[in-house]
Every structure is written in C-alpha cells, then in structure tokens.
Amino acid sequence: MPSNIEIKARLTDPEFVKRTSLELSESKTADILEQEDTFFNCQQGRLKLRVFKNQSDRVAKLISYERPDTTGPKHSLFSITPIHEPEALKVTLTQALGVIGVVKKTRTLVHVGQTRVHIDDVYGLGQFMELEVMMRPGQNHEEGAKIAEDLKKKLGIKETDLIDCAYMDLILEQKQNGTTS
C-alpha cells in the first residue's frame, strides 16, 4: 500500500510559503486545484470522494487513508481509486455509509523533490499547509520524517502552527462549538 509522511499546519503567511516552495521546486510552477472532498462514515481510517471543480480533465478519486491524529510528521497509508462517475458513486456511498461532511478548498500544489506542498484555502476554516513526503520503495519512516522536518523549517512553519487532525475534524469541531472563521 502506498504511504507518505505528512505534516499539517495553520498558515499565517501563505504567500511566503508559496514563494519559498516555488524557489525550492525544480519546475518553479504550481497547480491551482478547486477540490471538494465528501467524507463518509467508515469502520477504519477515513474515506473521502474527491471531485475537482475547476478541471474537467482531472478524474475524481475515492481515497481511503489511515493516519494518526498527532502533530508533526505522521505516517499515512492510503489507497486511491480513479472514479469516472463521481455523482453516482456519491449517491451510493451516501445511502450505504452516510456522509460525515464536506470540505471545500482551493489548493495550490507545488512539488519539491519527493514532497507535495499543499497551500490550502479551506472554506470556512482559513489558510493551511500540508507536506506530503511520498515514500519511495525502501525508504523508512525516519527518512521521510527528516525530509518533512527539513522542509517545514525552510517554509518557516513553527511547532505552534501544527495541527493534529483532518480539515473535516476542524469543521465538525466548529459546528459543535457554533463558530466559523
């Protein structure tokens, strides 16, 4: 099963993170993605249907993943299936499993080496950053964590900025507390 090492944090200066990521990137380019993730109830890990709102050439994805809810570098196992009829699948999964909620975001994606840098503007939550170090065959967790930590420092991310959960969890927490950003 594919895996990555992730770090997720709130951003106070998304432009600095974007500019620095682009400087560190070999391609010097970024993709802008409008994503809508529908999360479904499931017994293990998380399950979401990702639809791309601004790019008809991108295929929707059903993503299952398991990741601990901790700050700092964390190991994530995932499985991704391309979906060509996302609305039909959404109906079926909603009937079978029930929907937890929906996360809408504009994602700026920059590739830095083997790391995907996500600069996310999450509707109702604010600005965030995710680092996903895509693990290569034979690489261990410690190597991935070191890559993530090094990049985190270069991007100016502080320990106090780190978050320990998914955007969906933050949205559910807001609803429970009756607050929005």
Tab-separated table of C-alpha atoms in Angstrom:
chain	number	residue	atom	x	y	z
A	1	MET	CA	0.000	0.000	0.000
A	2	PRO	CA	1.417	3.445	-0.863
A	3	SER	CA	2.375	5.682	2.023
A	4	ASN	CA	3.599	9.144	2.824
A	5	ILE	CA	4.797	11.205	5.747
A	6	GLU	CA	2.574	14.196	6.431
A	7	ILE	CA	2.771	17.443	8.323
A	8	LYS	CA	-0.222	19.754	8.536
A	9	ALA	CA	-0.182	23.330	9.889
A	10	ARG	CA	-2.099	26.584	10.027
A	11	LEU	CA	-0.565	29.336	7.913
A	12	THR	CA	-0.007	32.913	8.940
A	13	ASP	CA	1.883	33.818	5.747
A	14	PRO	CA	0.701	31.666	2.819
A	15	GLU	CA	2.465	33.893	0.265
A	16	PHE	CA	5.842	33.271	1.928
A	17	VAL	CA	5.216	29.510	1.913
A	18	LYS	CA	4.176	29.609	-1.751
A	19	ARG	CA	7.128	31.757	-2.806
A	20	THR	CA	9.637	29.629	-0.869
A	21	SER	CA	8.132	26.374	-2.167
A	22	LEU	CA	8.402	27.618	-5.742
A	23	GLU	CA	12.030	28.662	-5.162
A	24	LEU	CA	12.803	25.141	-3.859
A	25	SER	CA	10.874	23.430	-6.662
A	26	GLU	CA	12.668	22.164	-9.755
A	27	SER	CA	9.709	23.043	-12.001
A	28	LYS	CA	9.076	26.504	-10.474
A	29	THR	CA	5.358	26.042	-11.193
A	30	ALA	CA	2.234	25.490	-9.123
A	31	ASP	CA	-1.120	23.884	-9.907
A	32	ILE	CA	-4.292	25.540	-8.618
A	33	LEU	CA	-6.973	22.964	-7.779
A	34	GLU	CA	-10.561	23.506	-6.656
A	35	GLN	CA	-11.350	20.416	-4.598
A	36	GLU	CA	-14.472	19.160	-2.893
A	37	ASP	CA	-13.983	16.223	-0.525
A	38	THR	CA	-17.043	14.348	0.747
A	39	PHE	CA	-16.229	12.254	3.821
A	40	PHE	CA	-18.179	9.079	4.519
A	41	ASN	CA	-18.651	7.039	7.661
A	42	CYS	CA	-16.379	4.010	7.713
A	43	GLN	CA	-15.113	1.500	10.252
A	44	GLN	CA	-11.396	2.065	9.763
A	45	GLY	CA	-9.459	5.221	8.903
A	46	ARG	CA	-11.117	7.814	6.680
A	47	LEU	CA	-12.904	7.567	3.329
A	48	LYS	CA	-13.454	10.530	1.014
A	49	LEU	CA	-14.601	11.168	-2.527
A	50	ARG	CA	-12.543	13.968	-4.095
A	51	VAL	CA	-14.025	15.906	-7.007
A	52	PHE	CA	-12.089	18.572	-8.901
A	53	LYS	CA	-14.334	21.549	-9.562
A	54	ASN	CA	-12.218	23.605	-11.975
A	55	GLN	CA	-10.534	20.977	-14.121
A	56	SER	CA	-12.632	18.718	-16.304
A	57	ASP	CA	-9.506	16.800	-17.347
A	58	ARG	CA	-8.931	15.566	-13.768
A	59	VAL	CA	-10.649	12.363	-12.745
A	60	ALA	CA	-12.382	12.188	-9.360
A	61	LYS	CA	-10.796	9.926	-6.741
A	62	LEU	CA	-12.042	7.706	-3.957
A	63	ILE	CA	-9.391	7.903	-1.232
A	64	SER	CA	-9.110	5.668	1.798
A	65	TYR	CA	-6.435	6.515	4.333
A	66	GLU	CA	-5.225	5.782	7.823
A	67	ARG	CA	-3.182	8.354	9.693
A	68	PRO	CA	-2.734	9.021	13.399
A	69	ASP	CA	-4.120	12.292	14.751
A	70	THR	CA	-0.837	13.731	16.034
A	71	THR	CA	1.139	16.887	15.346
A	72	GLY	CA	4.422	16.686	13.490
A	73	PRO	CA	5.426	14.099	10.897
A	74	LYS	CA	2.996	11.200	10.763
A	75	HIS	CA	2.908	8.068	8.638
A	76	SER	CA	-0.148	7.749	6.386
A	77	LEU	CA	-1.203	4.646	4.452
A	78	PHE	CA	-3.568	5.309	1.564
A	79	SER	CA	-5.349	3.790	-1.381
A	80	ILE	CA	-6.668	5.817	-4.327
A	81	THR	CA	-9.168	4.648	-6.947
A	82	PRO	CA	-9.981	6.778	-10.032
A	83	ILE	CA	-13.725	7.445	-10.331
A	84	HIS	CA	-15.340	8.333	-13.649
A	85	GLU	CA	-18.899	8.715	-12.313
A	86	PRO	CA	-18.422	10.535	-9.003
A	87	GLU	CA	-22.011	11.733	-8.570
A	88	ALA	CA	-23.413	8.207	-8.941
A	89	LEU	CA	-20.836	6.839	-6.515
A	90	LYS	CA	-21.591	9.652	-4.057
A	91	VAL	CA	-25.269	8.666	-4.044
A	92	THR	CA	-24.405	5.006	-3.478
A	93	LEU	CA	-21.896	5.687	-0.694
A	94	THR	CA	-24.263	8.164	0.968
A	95	GLN	CA	-27.014	5.539	1.029
A	96	ALA	CA	-24.716	2.774	2.267
A	97	LEU	CA	-22.452	4.618	4.707
A	98	GLY	CA	-23.804	8.103	5.369
A	99	VAL	CA	-21.950	11.405	4.938
A	100	ILE	CA	-19.890	12.926	7.740
A	101	GLY	CA	-19.398	16.223	5.938
A	102	VAL	CA	-17.826	18.107	3.041
A	103	VAL	CA	-14.535	20.022	2.814
A	104	LYS	CA	-14.172	22.604	0.032
A	105	LYS	CA	-10.789	24.110	-0.674
A	106	THR	CA	-8.599	25.856	-3.179
A	107	ARG	CA	-5.272	24.039	-3.194
A	108	THR	CA	-2.018	25.394	-4.557
A	109	LEU	CA	0.184	22.370	-5.257
A	110	VAL	CA	3.961	22.660	-5.581
A	111	HIS	CA	6.328	19.692	-5.972
A	112	VAL	CA	9.585	19.987	-4.019
A	113	GLY	CA	11.658	16.869	-4.623
A	114	GLN	CA	9.565	13.921	-3.480
A	115	THR	CA	7.296	16.179	-1.421
A	116	ARG	CA	3.932	17.595	-2.389
A	117	VAL	CA	3.471	21.016	-0.763
A	118	HIS	CA	-0.213	21.908	-0.435
A	119	ILE	CA	-1.130	25.505	0.341
A	120	ASP	CA	-4.813	25.263	1.128
A	121	ASP	CA	-7.502	27.909	1.466
A	122	VAL	CA	-10.199	25.868	3.198
A	123	TYR	CA	-13.722	27.276	3.005
A	124	GLY	CA	-14.857	28.282	6.491
A	125	LEU	CA	-11.512	27.435	8.143
A	126	GLY	CA	-8.760	29.591	6.666
A	127	GLN	CA	-5.230	29.027	5.367
A	128	PHE	CA	-3.289	25.801	5.906
A	129	MET	CA	-0.301	23.905	4.603
A	130	GLU	CA	0.262	20.192	4.157
A	131	LEU	CA	3.518	18.480	3.364
A	132	GLU	CA	3.231	15.002	1.879
A	133	VAL	CA	6.569	13.238	1.504
A	134	MET	CA	5.756	10.469	-0.977
A	135	MET	CA	7.697	7.473	0.319
A	136	ARG	CA	9.887	5.625	-2.158
A	137	PRO	CA	10.448	1.869	-2.089
A	138	GLY	CA	12.980	1.036	0.606
A	139	GLN	CA	12.667	4.374	2.411
A	140	ASN	CA	11.860	4.209	6.091
A	141	HIS	CA	9.641	6.385	8.248
A	142	GLU	CA	12.625	8.217	9.778
A	143	GLU	CA	13.966	9.283	6.358
A	144	GLY	CA	10.559	10.643	5.361
A	145	ALA	CA	10.147	12.426	8.697
A	146	LYS	CA	13.562	14.091	8.285
A	147	ILE	CA	12.665	15.335	4.789
A	148	ALA	CA	9.373	16.737	6.148
A	149	GLU	CA	11.027	18.398	9.151
A	150	ASP	CA	13.740	19.992	6.999
A	151	LEU	CA	11.184	21.411	4.563
A	152	LYS	CA	8.943	22.554	7.422
A	153	LYS	CA	11.835	24.646	8.766
A	154	LYS	CA	12.653	26.117	5.348
A	155	LEU	CA	8.995	27.152	4.990
A	156	GLY	CA	9.022	28.892	8.374
A	157	ILE	CA	6.449	26.595	9.997
A	158	LYS	CA	6.604	26.671	13.802
A	159	GLU	CA	5.656	23.861	16.175
A	160	THR	CA	2.787	26.032	17.454
A	161	ASP	CA	1.330	26.137	13.896
A	162	LEU	CA	0.990	22.340	13.635
A	163	ILE	CA	-2.415	20.688	13.741
A	164	ASP	CA	-3.178	17.091	14.614
A	165	CYS	CA	-6.310	16.319	12.625
A	166	ALA	CA	-8.052	16.468	9.256
A	167	TYR	CA	-9.844	19.567	7.955
A	168	MET	CA	-13.085	17.608	8.327
A	169	ASP	CA	-12.430	17.280	12.066
A	170	LEU	CA	-11.890	21.039	12.350
A	171	ILE	CA	-15.154	21.721	10.500
A	172	LEU	CA	-17.049	19.308	12.764
A	173	GLU	CA	-15.489	20.967	15.822
A	174	GLN	CA	-16.652	24.378	14.541
A	175	LYS	CA	-20.192	23.086	14.069
A	176	GLN	CA	-20.192	21.586	17.545
A	177	ASN	CA	-18.969	24.870	19.055
A	178	GLY	CA	-21.192	27.012	16.833
A	179	THR	CA	-18.262	29.001	15.425
A	180	THR	CA	-16.960	29.798	11.931
A	181	SER	CA	-13.934	31.667	10.590
